[in-house]
Amino acid sequence: MKLLVVNLLALVALTLAAQPRCDISLTTASGSAVSKNNGFCSGELIFEDNFDKLDFKHWEHESTLGGGGNWEFQWYTNNRSNSYTENGVLHIRPTLTSEVYGEPFLSSGTIDIQGDCTNAAFYGCQRAGTPTNLLNPIRSARLRTLNSFSFKYGRVEVKAKLPAGDWLWPAIWMLPTDSAYGSWPSSGEIDIMESRGNRNLVQDGVNIGAEQVASTLHFGPATEFNAYETAHYSRNTAPGQGYNLDFHRYQMEWTPDRITFKIDDVETGTVNIGSGFWDRGGFAAKYPGLANPWKAGDKSAPFDQEFHLLLNLAVGGVSYFSDSASNPNGKPWNNLSPTAPLEFWNARNAWLNTWNYYVPGNTDSHLQVDYVRVYAL
Ligand SMILES: *[C@@H]1O[C@H](CO)[C@@H](O)[C@H](O)[C@H]1NC(C)=O
């Protein structure tokens, strides 16, 4: 009996010694795909998708015609032509609306997706085409974790290969889940990675296409007072070695004191929170009388709330692609044009060629994601 007790004690001691040490993390999480909301160990993997399948428990597809305030040209669908997994990689693939509905449909058809529409803003659930007001010519996808996984503070790593092709706009980003400080951008936005697919888009001698990616925080007390330029960083590859050629790891570290963006473990930029985003934006001096929406928050507000992940491939729009940049085929539309989608569509031979769209098996125009991982701080 005594021997047994001694053995048991030894076993307990061994088991305790083998337990990894757990420093409780500040990170919180919520949503249908989390098993707990807090009490994570520091460094613990709290969300992972390796895309061995398209897991609808993790990802909700947006279904909307609205291209946000940028009036982007795509229609986000939940269709395996536009999002699918293959060999452990998620593909978001842009296709032509005319392939499903015929070309005349763009200028005379009606799309009504009210049954499964996820965003009604900007005529998102119903549109009618006219000869000057074309229906969204591209179908694509946006996946999000709004209901499945949100978190506050932590580390994100997304391994992805970016698309190449004119006017493609891939993004790996985060939005606030509850918008505690009001509508965009008062409650913030974290752009981990965004880029332009054009291989040779040049502004002021710099490639701003597939050889460049940017990371940005958007914040401000109202749409017209967004001070993102104080929290915006970009990085270029060596010439001829665009982000479309290989998988890279796009990373973000988010703490109460700083937000750091990295690519392949090399820092792109850090936002030191310091005295907070009201001071960072210089809003009090620039716009006297404006109310600080973050007064009641922590000093990292609005980035002191839970955010969720989004992965998407947008196309065109009237703000992200500058009219003054130089592109080998020019730019088919002007950002002030009221008929931008029509001008874009009329120039399709040029941009479809850069997508290698009709080359069988070619995936140049796809946003490819190998995995998404989120770790507790
Ligand atoms: C999905 O897209 C394909 C072609 O891209 C189309 O043929 C099919 O009808 C679509 N499915 C649905 C349910 O809309």
mmCIF file of C-alpha atoms and ligand atoms in Angstrom:
data_model
loop_
_atom_site.group_PDB
_atom_site.id
_atom_site.type_symbol
_atom_site.label_atom_id
_atom_site.label_comp_id
_atom_site.label_asym_id
_atom_site.label_seq_id
_atom_site.Cartn_x
_atom_site.Cartn_y
_atom_site.Cartn_z
ATOM 1 C CA MET A 1 0.000 0.000 0.000
ATOM 2 C CA LYS A 2 2.716 2.410 0.964
ATOM 3 C CA LEU A 3 4.619 1.628 -2.208
ATOM 4 C CA LEU A 4 1.512 2.311 -4.256
ATOM 5 C CA VAL A 5 1.006 5.711 -2.585
ATOM 6 C CA VAL A 6 4.618 6.646 -3.226
ATOM 7 C CA ASN A 7 4.255 5.579 -6.849
ATOM 8 C CA LEU A 8 1.080 7.575 -7.233
ATOM 9 C CA LEU A 9 2.736 10.651 -5.782
ATOM 10 C CA ALA A 10 5.647 10.213 -8.159
ATOM 11 C CA LEU A 11 3.204 9.943 -11.040
ATOM 12 C CA VAL A 12 1.393 13.122 -9.989
ATOM 13 C CA ALA A 13 4.720 14.967 -9.656
ATOM 14 C CA LEU A 14 5.829 13.797 -13.095
ATOM 15 C CA THR A 15 2.522 14.801 -14.661
ATOM 16 C CA LEU A 16 2.738 18.255 -13.106
ATOM 17 C CA ALA A 17 6.316 18.708 -14.282
ATOM 18 C CA ALA A 18 5.314 17.704 -17.803
ATOM 19 C CA GLN A 19 2.548 20.329 -17.958
ATOM 20 C CA PRO A 20 3.676 23.237 -20.104
ATOM 21 C CA ARG A 21 3.649 26.471 -18.200
ATOM 22 C CA CYS A 22 0.631 28.592 -19.007
ATOM 23 C CA ASP A 23 0.761 32.353 -18.826
ATOM 24 C CA ILE A 24 -2.820 33.496 -19.115
ATOM 25 C CA SER A 25 -3.236 35.707 -22.172
ATOM 26 C CA LEU A 26 -5.138 38.992 -22.481
ATOM 27 C CA THR A 27 -6.725 37.666 -25.658
ATOM 28 C CA THR A 28 -10.491 37.195 -25.740
ATOM 29 C CA ALA A 29 -12.532 35.443 -28.420
ATOM 30 C CA SER A 30 -16.143 34.765 -29.278
ATOM 31 C CA GLY A 31 -18.320 33.171 -31.923
ATOM 32 C CA SER A 32 -19.730 29.772 -32.833
ATOM 33 C CA ALA A 33 -16.307 28.260 -33.648
ATOM 34 C CA VAL A 34 -14.619 29.009 -30.297
ATOM 35 C CA SER A 35 -14.639 26.654 -27.323
ATOM 36 C CA LYS A 36 -13.970 29.377 -24.762
ATOM 37 C CA ASN A 37 -13.932 33.156 -24.602
ATOM 38 C CA ASN A 38 -10.849 33.802 -22.489
ATOM 39 C CA GLY A 39 -8.273 32.144 -20.255
ATOM 40 C CA PHE A 40 -6.105 31.148 -23.234
ATOM 41 C CA CYS A 41 -2.457 30.376 -22.669
ATOM 42 C CA SER A 42 -0.086 32.909 -24.143
ATOM 43 C CA GLY A 43 0.855 31.750 -27.655
ATOM 44 C CA GLU A 44 -2.027 29.258 -27.882
ATOM 45 C CA LEU A 45 -3.434 28.636 -31.351
ATOM 46 C CA ILE A 46 -7.039 29.839 -31.035
ATOM 47 C CA PHE A 47 -8.189 29.636 -34.673
ATOM 48 C CA GLU A 48 -6.815 27.662 -37.572
ATOM 49 C CA ASP A 49 -7.959 26.798 -41.052
ATOM 50 C CA ASN A 50 -5.702 24.872 -43.399
ATOM 51 C CA PHE A 51 -8.310 24.708 -46.145
ATOM 52 C CA ASP A 52 -8.304 20.937 -46.469
ATOM 53 C CA LYS A 53 -11.963 21.667 -47.160
ATOM 54 C CA LEU A 54 -14.157 24.742 -47.358
ATOM 55 C CA ASP A 55 -15.382 24.770 -43.766
ATOM 56 C CA PHE A 56 -18.698 26.573 -43.534
ATOM 57 C CA LYS A 57 -18.450 26.408 -39.731
ATOM 58 C CA HIS A 58 -15.544 28.857 -40.050
ATOM 59 C CA TRP A 59 -16.443 30.905 -43.098
ATOM 60 C CA GLU A 60 -19.585 32.694 -44.091
ATOM 61 C CA HIS A 61 -19.791 33.832 -47.706
ATOM 62 C CA GLU A 62 -20.945 37.350 -48.331
ATOM 63 C CA SER A 63 -23.660 37.615 -50.902
ATOM 64 C CA THR A 64 -23.960 41.165 -52.151
ATOM 65 C CA LEU A 65 -23.893 43.412 -55.187
ATOM 66 C CA GLY A 66 -22.797 46.416 -53.126
ATOM 67 C CA GLY A 67 -19.186 47.364 -53.722
ATOM 68 C CA GLY A 68 -18.952 49.511 -50.604
ATOM 69 C CA GLY A 69 -18.076 53.190 -50.761
ATOM 70 C CA ASN A 70 -15.519 52.336 -53.467
ATOM 71 C CA TRP A 71 -18.295 51.224 -55.869
ATOM 72 C CA GLU A 72 -16.264 48.117 -56.722
ATOM 73 C CA PHE A 73 -17.340 46.157 -59.772
ATOM 74 C CA GLN A 74 -17.755 42.656 -58.323
ATOM 75 C CA TRP A 75 -20.751 40.668 -57.153
ATOM 76 C CA TYR A 76 -19.835 38.554 -54.144
ATOM 77 C CA THR A 77 -21.420 35.126 -54.463
ATOM 78 C CA ASN A 78 -21.531 31.884 -52.543
ATOM 79 C CA ASN A 79 -20.685 29.702 -55.554
ATOM 80 C CA ARG A 80 -17.911 27.092 -55.873
ATOM 81 C CA SER A 81 -16.909 28.645 -59.185
ATOM 82 C CA ASN A 82 -15.760 31.674 -57.190
ATOM 83 C CA SER A 83 -14.468 30.012 -54.007
ATOM 84 C CA TYR A 84 -13.206 26.473 -53.569
ATOM 85 C CA THR A 85 -10.389 24.498 -52.005
ATOM 86 C CA GLU A 86 -7.913 22.398 -53.931
ATOM 87 C CA ASN A 87 -4.849 20.603 -52.552
ATOM 88 C CA GLY A 88 -5.226 22.356 -49.207
ATOM 89 C CA VAL A 89 -5.446 25.840 -50.690
ATOM 90 C CA LEU A 90 -8.440 28.189 -50.766
ATOM 91 C CA HIS A 91 -8.950 29.788 -54.161
ATOM 92 C CA ILE A 92 -10.973 32.966 -54.606
ATOM 93 C CA ARG A 93 -11.502 33.193 -58.315
ATOM 94 C CA PRO A 94 -13.004 36.048 -60.329
ATOM 95 C CA THR A 95 -15.351 35.027 -63.154
ATOM 96 C CA LEU A 96 -17.524 36.873 -65.660
ATOM 97 C CA THR A 97 -21.198 37.436 -64.906
ATOM 98 C CA SER A 98 -21.868 37.192 -68.656
ATOM 99 C CA GLU A 99 -20.779 33.519 -68.622
ATOM 100 C CA VAL A 100 -23.775 32.629 -66.457
ATOM 101 C CA TYR A 101 -26.402 35.102 -67.709
ATOM 102 C CA GLY A 102 -25.239 36.162 -71.172
ATOM 103 C CA GLU A 103 -23.873 39.523 -72.157
ATOM 104 C CA PRO A 104 -27.157 41.385 -72.854
ATOM 105 C CA PHE A 105 -28.134 40.695 -69.239
ATOM 106 C CA LEU A 106 -25.539 43.197 -68.019
ATOM 107 C CA SER A 107 -27.409 46.107 -69.584
ATOM 108 C CA SER A 108 -30.988 44.826 -69.343
ATOM 109 C CA GLY A 109 -31.236 42.196 -66.595
ATOM 110 C CA THR A 110 -32.248 42.355 -62.965
ATOM 111 C CA ILE A 111 -30.461 40.679 -60.092
ATOM 112 C CA ASP A 112 -32.464 40.064 -56.955
ATOM 113 C CA ILE A 113 -30.596 38.170 -54.244
ATOM 114 C CA GLN A 114 -32.780 39.264 -51.348
ATOM 115 C CA GLY A 115 -33.130 35.637 -50.264
ATOM 116 C CA ASP A 116 -29.535 35.323 -49.076
ATOM 117 C CA CYS A 117 -28.186 38.871 -49.277
ATOM 118 C CA THR A 118 -25.688 39.712 -46.527
ATOM 119 C CA ASN A 119 -25.309 43.438 -47.167
ATOM 120 C CA ALA A 120 -27.968 45.766 -48.543
ATOM 121 C CA ALA A 121 -25.825 48.918 -48.486
ATOM 122 C CA PHE A 122 -25.003 50.495 -51.882
ATOM 123 C CA TYR A 123 -27.863 48.690 -53.654
ATOM 124 C CA GLY A 124 -26.378 45.393 -52.461
ATOM 125 C CA CYS A 125 -29.428 43.122 -52.724
ATOM 126 C CA GLN A 126 -31.148 44.210 -55.898
ATOM 127 C CA ARG A 127 -29.998 45.955 -59.058
ATOM 128 C CA ALA A 128 -31.322 46.510 -62.561
ATOM 129 C CA GLY A 129 -28.950 46.949 -65.488
ATOM 130 C CA THR A 130 -29.278 49.680 -68.123
ATOM 131 C CA PRO A 131 -27.053 50.450 -71.119
ATOM 132 C CA THR A 132 -25.189 53.085 -69.104
ATOM 133 C CA ASN A 133 -25.583 51.570 -65.642
ATOM 134 C CA LEU A 134 -24.178 48.095 -66.113
ATOM 135 C CA LEU A 135 -24.782 45.249 -63.669
ATOM 136 C CA ASN A 136 -21.692 44.000 -61.824
ATOM 137 C CA PRO A 137 -19.635 42.391 -64.613
ATOM 138 C CA ILE A 138 -17.471 40.218 -62.326
ATOM 139 C CA ARG A 139 -18.400 37.514 -59.852
ATOM 140 C CA SER A 140 -16.038 36.890 -56.961
ATOM 141 C CA ALA A 141 -16.075 35.965 -53.262
ATOM 142 C CA ARG A 142 -15.631 37.390 -49.793
ATOM 143 C CA LEU A 143 -15.389 35.025 -46.840
ATOM 144 C CA ARG A 144 -15.709 36.219 -43.257
ATOM 145 C CA THR A 145 -15.806 34.966 -39.666
ATOM 146 C CA LEU A 146 -18.348 37.510 -38.382
ATOM 147 C CA ASN A 147 -20.454 34.923 -36.551
ATOM 148 C CA SER A 148 -17.895 32.149 -36.081
ATOM 149 C CA PHE A 149 -14.773 33.812 -34.749
ATOM 150 C CA SER A 150 -13.926 37.229 -33.382
ATOM 151 C CA PHE A 151 -11.047 38.103 -31.116
ATOM 152 C CA LYS A 152 -9.285 40.935 -29.347
ATOM 153 C CA TYR A 153 -5.478 41.096 -29.163
ATOM 154 C CA GLY A 154 -3.356 38.335 -30.624
ATOM 155 C CA ARG A 155 -1.260 37.359 -33.596
ATOM 156 C CA VAL A 156 -2.568 36.587 -37.072
ATOM 157 C CA GLU A 157 -0.660 34.770 -39.778
ATOM 158 C CA VAL A 158 -2.119 34.168 -43.244
ATOM 159 C CA LYS A 159 -0.063 32.389 -45.872
ATOM 160 C CA ALA A 160 -1.209 33.516 -49.283
ATOM 161 C CA LYS A 161 -0.276 33.923 -52.911
ATOM 162 C CA LEU A 162 -1.669 37.098 -54.429
ATOM 163 C CA PRO A 163 -3.429 37.367 -57.777
ATOM 164 C CA ALA A 164 -1.903 38.955 -60.850
ATOM 165 C CA GLY A 165 -4.040 40.734 -63.407
ATOM 166 C CA ASP A 166 -5.212 44.259 -64.050
ATOM 167 C CA TRP A 167 -7.643 45.835 -61.559
ATOM 168 C CA LEU A 168 -7.696 42.876 -59.137
ATOM 169 C CA TRP A 169 -7.748 43.990 -55.496
ATOM 170 C CA PRO A 170 -7.147 41.185 -52.978
ATOM 171 C CA ALA A 171 -7.476 41.836 -49.257
ATOM 172 C CA ILE A 172 -6.870 40.045 -45.963
ATOM 173 C CA TRP A 173 -8.406 42.244 -43.308
ATOM 174 C CA MET A 174 -10.483 42.674 -40.164
ATOM 175 C CA LEU A 175 -13.581 44.597 -39.181
ATOM 176 C CA PRO A 176 -15.069 45.295 -35.755
ATOM 177 C CA THR A 177 -17.705 42.741 -34.832
ATOM 178 C CA ASP A 178 -19.936 45.028 -32.771
ATOM 179 C CA SER A 179 -18.981 48.553 -33.974
ATOM 180 C CA ALA A 180 -18.999 49.776 -30.373
ATOM 181 C CA TYR A 181 -17.892 53.297 -31.370
ATOM 182 C CA GLY A 182 -20.263 53.816 -34.275
ATOM 183 C CA SER A 183 -20.230 53.392 -38.025
ATOM 184 C CA TRP A 184 -17.140 53.177 -40.253
ATOM 185 C CA PRO A 185 -14.464 54.198 -39.595
ATOM 186 C CA SER A 186 -15.242 55.168 -35.961
ATOM 187 C CA SER A 187 -14.995 51.555 -34.827
ATOM 188 C CA GLY A 188 -11.834 50.924 -36.872
ATOM 189 C CA GLU A 189 -10.626 48.623 -39.641
ATOM 190 C CA ILE A 190 -7.384 46.621 -39.770
ATOM 191 C CA ASP A 191 -6.034 45.900 -43.247
ATOM 192 C CA ILE A 192 -3.393 43.214 -42.827
ATOM 193 C CA MET A 193 -2.735 43.008 -46.558
ATOM 194 C CA GLU A 194 -4.114 44.669 -49.653
ATOM 195 C CA SER A 195 -2.617 44.912 -53.081
ATOM 196 C CA ARG A 196 -3.255 45.629 -56.754
ATOM 197 C CA GLY A 197 -2.949 42.814 -59.288
ATOM 198 C CA ASN A 198 -1.538 44.883 -62.175
ATOM 199 C CA ARG A 199 1.967 43.618 -62.882
ATOM 200 C CA ASN A 200 3.309 46.960 -64.105
ATOM 201 C CA LEU A 201 1.275 49.703 -62.494
ATOM 202 C CA VAL A 202 3.697 52.531 -61.723
ATOM 203 C CA GLN A 203 3.319 55.771 -59.830
ATOM 204 C CA ASP A 204 6.219 58.180 -59.224
ATOM 205 C CA GLY A 205 8.617 55.518 -60.449
ATOM 206 C CA VAL A 206 7.367 52.912 -57.943
ATOM 207 C CA ASN A 207 5.501 49.708 -58.775
ATOM 208 C CA ILE A 208 2.179 50.018 -56.927
ATOM 209 C CA GLY A 209 0.850 46.788 -58.462
ATOM 210 C CA ALA A 210 1.676 43.162 -57.705
ATOM 211 C CA GLU A 211 5.139 44.082 -56.413
ATOM 212 C CA GLN A 212 3.662 46.099 -53.554
ATOM 213 C CA VAL A 213 1.471 45.279 -50.583
ATOM 214 C CA ALA A 214 0.111 47.644 -47.975
ATOM 215 C CA SER A 215 -1.068 47.389 -44.373
ATOM 216 C CA THR A 216 -3.298 50.065 -42.874
ATOM 217 C CA LEU A 217 -5.470 51.001 -39.909
ATOM 218 C CA HIS A 218 -8.563 53.030 -40.695
ATOM 219 C CA PHE A 219 -9.980 55.169 -37.888
ATOM 220 C CA GLY A 220 -11.664 58.507 -37.427
ATOM 221 C CA PRO A 221 -14.778 60.136 -35.989
ATOM 222 C CA ALA A 222 -16.548 60.153 -39.394
ATOM 223 C CA THR A 223 -15.992 58.959 -42.976
ATOM 224 C CA GLU A 224 -14.497 62.289 -44.050
ATOM 225 C CA PHE A 225 -12.156 62.356 -41.033
ATOM 226 C CA ASN A 226 -10.366 59.044 -41.596
ATOM 227 C CA ALA A 227 -6.726 59.454 -40.507
ATOM 228 C CA TYR A 228 -5.498 56.208 -42.100
ATOM 229 C CA GLU A 229 -2.502 57.967 -43.654
ATOM 230 C CA THR A 230 -0.953 58.120 -40.159
ATOM 231 C CA ALA A 231 -1.126 54.316 -39.931
ATOM 232 C CA HIS A 232 -0.336 53.141 -43.449
ATOM 233 C CA TYR A 233 2.699 51.159 -44.564
ATOM 234 C CA SER A 234 3.680 49.567 -47.830
ATOM 235 C CA ARG A 235 6.439 47.293 -48.954
ATOM 236 C CA ASN A 236 7.817 46.356 -52.382
ATOM 237 C CA THR A 237 9.509 43.183 -53.534
ATOM 238 C CA ALA A 238 12.641 43.363 -55.620
ATOM 239 C CA PRO A 239 11.739 44.304 -59.221
ATOM 240 C CA GLY A 240 10.270 41.382 -61.138
ATOM 241 C CA GLN A 241 9.567 39.348 -57.982
ATOM 242 C CA GLY A 242 5.975 40.259 -57.229
ATOM 243 C CA TYR A 243 3.864 38.906 -54.384
ATOM 244 C CA ASN A 244 1.911 37.010 -57.051
ATOM 245 C CA LEU A 245 4.785 34.636 -57.710
ATOM 246 C CA ASP A 246 4.983 32.864 -54.338
ATOM 247 C CA PHE A 247 3.217 32.247 -51.088
ATOM 248 C CA HIS A 248 4.185 34.697 -48.354
ATOM 249 C CA ARG A 249 3.181 34.920 -44.712
ATOM 250 C CA TYR A 250 1.209 38.092 -43.952
ATOM 251 C CA GLN A 251 1.287 38.768 -40.230
ATOM 252 C CA MET A 252 -0.127 41.115 -37.655
ATOM 253 C CA GLU A 253 0.589 41.431 -33.931
ATOM 254 C CA TRP A 254 -2.024 43.287 -31.952
ATOM 255 C CA THR A 255 -1.431 44.287 -28.336
ATOM 256 C CA PRO A 256 -2.861 47.059 -26.106
ATOM 257 C CA ASP A 257 0.299 49.070 -26.876
ATOM 258 C CA ARG A 258 1.037 48.519 -30.553
ATOM 259 C CA ILE A 259 -0.076 46.965 -33.823
ATOM 260 C CA THR A 260 2.775 45.561 -35.927
ATOM 261 C CA PHE A 261 2.508 44.360 -39.510
ATOM 262 C CA LYS A 262 5.045 41.888 -40.916
ATOM 263 C CA ILE A 263 5.643 39.837 -44.022
ATOM 264 C CA ASP A 264 7.640 36.617 -43.632
ATOM 265 C CA ASP A 265 8.685 37.778 -40.123
ATOM 266 C CA VAL A 266 10.113 41.093 -41.414
ATOM 267 C CA GLU A 267 8.391 44.190 -40.067
ATOM 268 C CA THR A 268 6.549 46.430 -42.520
ATOM 269 C CA GLY A 269 5.436 48.925 -39.907
ATOM 270 C CA THR A 270 4.311 49.423 -36.312
ATOM 271 C CA VAL A 271 1.605 51.680 -34.948
ATOM 272 C CA ASN A 272 2.631 52.573 -31.406
ATOM 273 C CA ILE A 273 -0.583 53.420 -29.661
ATOM 274 C CA GLY A 274 0.982 55.967 -27.305
ATOM 275 C CA SER A 275 -1.712 58.290 -26.019
ATOM 276 C CA GLY A 276 -4.257 56.841 -28.453
ATOM 277 C CA PHE A 277 -5.924 57.340 -31.808
ATOM 278 C CA TRP A 278 -7.603 60.664 -31.046
ATOM 279 C CA ASP A 279 -4.142 62.218 -30.650
ATOM 280 C CA ARG A 280 -2.649 60.212 -33.520
ATOM 281 C CA GLY A 281 -5.241 61.632 -35.909
ATOM 282 C CA GLY A 282 -4.723 65.159 -34.542
ATOM 283 C CA PHE A 283 -8.505 65.502 -34.698
ATOM 284 C CA ALA A 284 -8.868 68.057 -31.875
ATOM 285 C CA ALA A 285 -6.546 70.564 -33.561
ATOM 286 C CA LYS A 286 -7.616 69.873 -37.149
ATOM 287 C CA TYR A 287 -11.352 69.896 -36.548
ATOM 288 C CA PRO A 288 -12.141 71.857 -33.369
ATOM 289 C CA GLY A 289 -15.454 70.937 -31.829
ATOM 290 C CA LEU A 290 -15.499 67.358 -33.103
ATOM 291 C CA ALA A 291 -16.480 64.813 -30.427
ATOM 292 C CA ASN A 292 -14.036 62.035 -29.527
ATOM 293 C CA PRO A 293 -15.929 58.760 -30.091
ATOM 294 C CA TRP A 294 -13.334 56.777 -28.092
ATOM 295 C CA LYS A 295 -13.505 58.753 -24.829
ATOM 296 C CA ALA A 296 -14.975 55.873 -22.871
ATOM 297 C CA GLY A 297 -12.662 53.243 -24.374
ATOM 298 C CA ASP A 298 -9.197 52.018 -23.467
ATOM 299 C CA LYS A 299 -6.281 53.945 -24.920
ATOM 300 C CA SER A 300 -6.099 51.501 -27.856
ATOM 301 C CA ALA A 301 -9.733 52.331 -28.800
ATOM 302 C CA PRO A 302 -11.223 51.651 -31.285
ATOM 303 C CA PHE A 303 -8.800 48.692 -31.408
ATOM 304 C CA ASP A 304 -9.808 47.545 -27.921
ATOM 305 C CA GLN A 305 -12.785 45.527 -29.160
ATOM 306 C CA GLU A 306 -13.177 42.161 -30.878
ATOM 307 C CA PHE A 307 -12.635 42.049 -34.630
ATOM 308 C CA HIS A 308 -13.311 39.310 -37.203
ATOM 309 C CA LEU A 309 -11.435 38.220 -40.332
ATOM 310 C CA LEU A 310 -12.283 38.794 -43.998
ATOM 311 C CA LEU A 311 -10.677 37.364 -47.138
ATOM 312 C CA ASN A 312 -11.764 38.724 -50.489
ATOM 313 C CA LEU A 313 -10.918 39.522 -54.039
ATOM 314 C CA ALA A 314 -12.450 42.791 -55.208
ATOM 315 C CA VAL A 315 -12.200 44.255 -58.700
ATOM 316 C CA GLY A 316 -11.847 47.885 -59.765
ATOM 317 C CA GLY A 317 -13.939 50.518 -58.054
ATOM 318 C CA VAL A 318 -13.569 54.275 -58.129
ATOM 319 C CA SER A 319 -10.983 54.960 -55.421
ATOM 320 C CA TYR A 320 -8.250 52.350 -55.050
ATOM 321 C CA PHE A 321 -6.831 52.575 -58.578
ATOM 322 C CA SER A 322 -5.481 56.052 -59.170
ATOM 323 C CA ASP A 323 -6.186 57.758 -62.517
ATOM 324 C CA SER A 324 -2.654 59.127 -62.616
ATOM 325 C CA ALA A 325 -0.708 55.857 -62.286
ATOM 326 C CA SER A 326 0.709 54.421 -65.492
ATOM 327 C CA ASN A 327 -0.430 50.997 -66.694
ATOM 328 C CA PRO A 328 0.721 49.314 -69.929
ATOM 329 C CA ASN A 329 -2.876 49.147 -71.243
ATOM 330 C CA GLY A 330 -3.956 52.421 -69.676
ATOM 331 C CA LYS A 331 -6.922 52.595 -67.314
ATOM 332 C CA PRO A 332 -10.311 52.142 -68.966
ATOM 333 C CA TRP A 333 -12.306 54.309 -66.586
ATOM 334 C CA ASN A 334 -11.905 57.586 -64.763
ATOM 335 C CA ASN A 335 -12.688 57.540 -61.056
ATOM 336 C CA LEU A 336 -15.156 60.408 -61.497
ATOM 337 C CA SER A 337 -17.010 58.689 -64.343
ATOM 338 C CA PRO A 338 -20.651 57.841 -63.593
ATOM 339 C CA THR A 339 -20.352 54.920 -66.040
ATOM 340 C CA ALA A 340 -17.164 53.324 -64.718
ATOM 341 C CA PRO A 341 -18.372 49.666 -64.837
ATOM 342 C CA LEU A 342 -19.358 50.121 -68.488
ATOM 343 C CA GLU A 343 -15.956 51.524 -69.467
ATOM 344 C CA PHE A 344 -14.263 48.761 -67.517
ATOM 345 C CA TRP A 345 -16.344 46.101 -69.254
ATOM 346 C CA ASN A 346 -15.776 47.585 -72.726
ATOM 347 C CA ALA A 347 -12.010 47.201 -72.198
ATOM 348 C CA ARG A 348 -12.273 43.535 -71.172
ATOM 349 C CA ASN A 349 -10.045 42.162 -73.917
ATOM 350 C CA ALA A 350 -7.101 44.032 -72.431
ATOM 351 C CA TRP A 351 -7.573 43.080 -68.781
ATOM 352 C CA LEU A 352 -8.724 39.500 -69.357
ATOM 353 C CA ASN A 353 -5.483 38.979 -71.222
ATOM 354 C CA THR A 354 -3.469 40.106 -68.179
ATOM 355 C CA TRP A 355 -5.502 37.672 -66.026
ATOM 356 C CA ASN A 356 -4.524 34.828 -68.396
ATOM 357 C CA TYR A 357 -8.209 34.140 -68.076
ATOM 358 C CA TYR A 358 -8.554 31.907 -71.103
ATOM 359 C CA VAL A 359 -5.369 29.912 -70.511
ATOM 360 C CA PRO A 360 -6.622 26.470 -69.405
ATOM 361 C CA GLY A 361 -5.739 25.646 -65.799
ATOM 362 C CA ASN A 362 -4.147 29.042 -65.199
ATOM 363 C CA THR A 363 -4.667 30.405 -61.676
ATOM 364 C CA ASP A 364 -2.849 33.752 -61.991
ATOM 365 C CA SER A 365 -5.974 35.776 -61.221
ATOM 366 C CA HIS A 366 -6.868 33.793 -58.087
ATOM 367 C CA LEU A 367 -6.219 34.846 -54.513
ATOM 368 C CA GLN A 368 -4.830 31.650 -52.985
ATOM 369 C CA VAL A 369 -4.733 31.095 -49.227
ATOM 370 C CA ASP A 370 -2.816 28.186 -47.746
ATOM 371 C CA TYR A 371 -3.807 28.790 -44.127
ATOM 372 C CA VAL A 372 -5.129 31.262 -41.578
ATOM 373 C CA ARG A 373 -3.851 31.026 -38.003
ATOM 374 C CA VAL A 374 -4.592 33.184 -34.986
ATOM 375 C CA TYR A 375 -2.648 32.867 -31.731
ATOM 376 C CA ALA A 376 -3.389 34.292 -28.304
ATOM 377 C CA LEU A 377 -1.084 37.106 -27.294
HETATM 378 C C1 LIG B 1 -22.399 28.962 -59.982
HETATM 379 O O1 LIG B 1 -21.636 29.472 -61.065
HETATM 380 C C2 LIG B 1 -21.708 28.689 -62.242
HETATM 381 C C3 LIG B 1 -20.789 29.262 -63.304
HETATM 382 O O2 LIG B 1 -19.849 30.141 -62.856
HETATM 383 C C4 LIG B 1 -23.129 28.649 -62.748
HETATM 384 O O3 LIG B 1 -23.194 27.834 -63.906
HETATM 385 C C5 LIG B 1 -24.047 28.122 -61.676
HETATM 386 O O4 LIG B 1 -25.371 28.234 -62.123
HETATM 387 C C6 LIG B 1 -23.885 28.915 -60.397
HETATM 388 N N1 LIG B 1 -24.683 28.311 -59.357
HETATM 389 C C7 LIG B 1 -25.603 28.984 -58.744
HETATM 390 C C8 LIG B 1 -26.349 28.229 -57.687
HETATM 391 O O5 LIG B 1 -25.833 30.160 -58.974
#
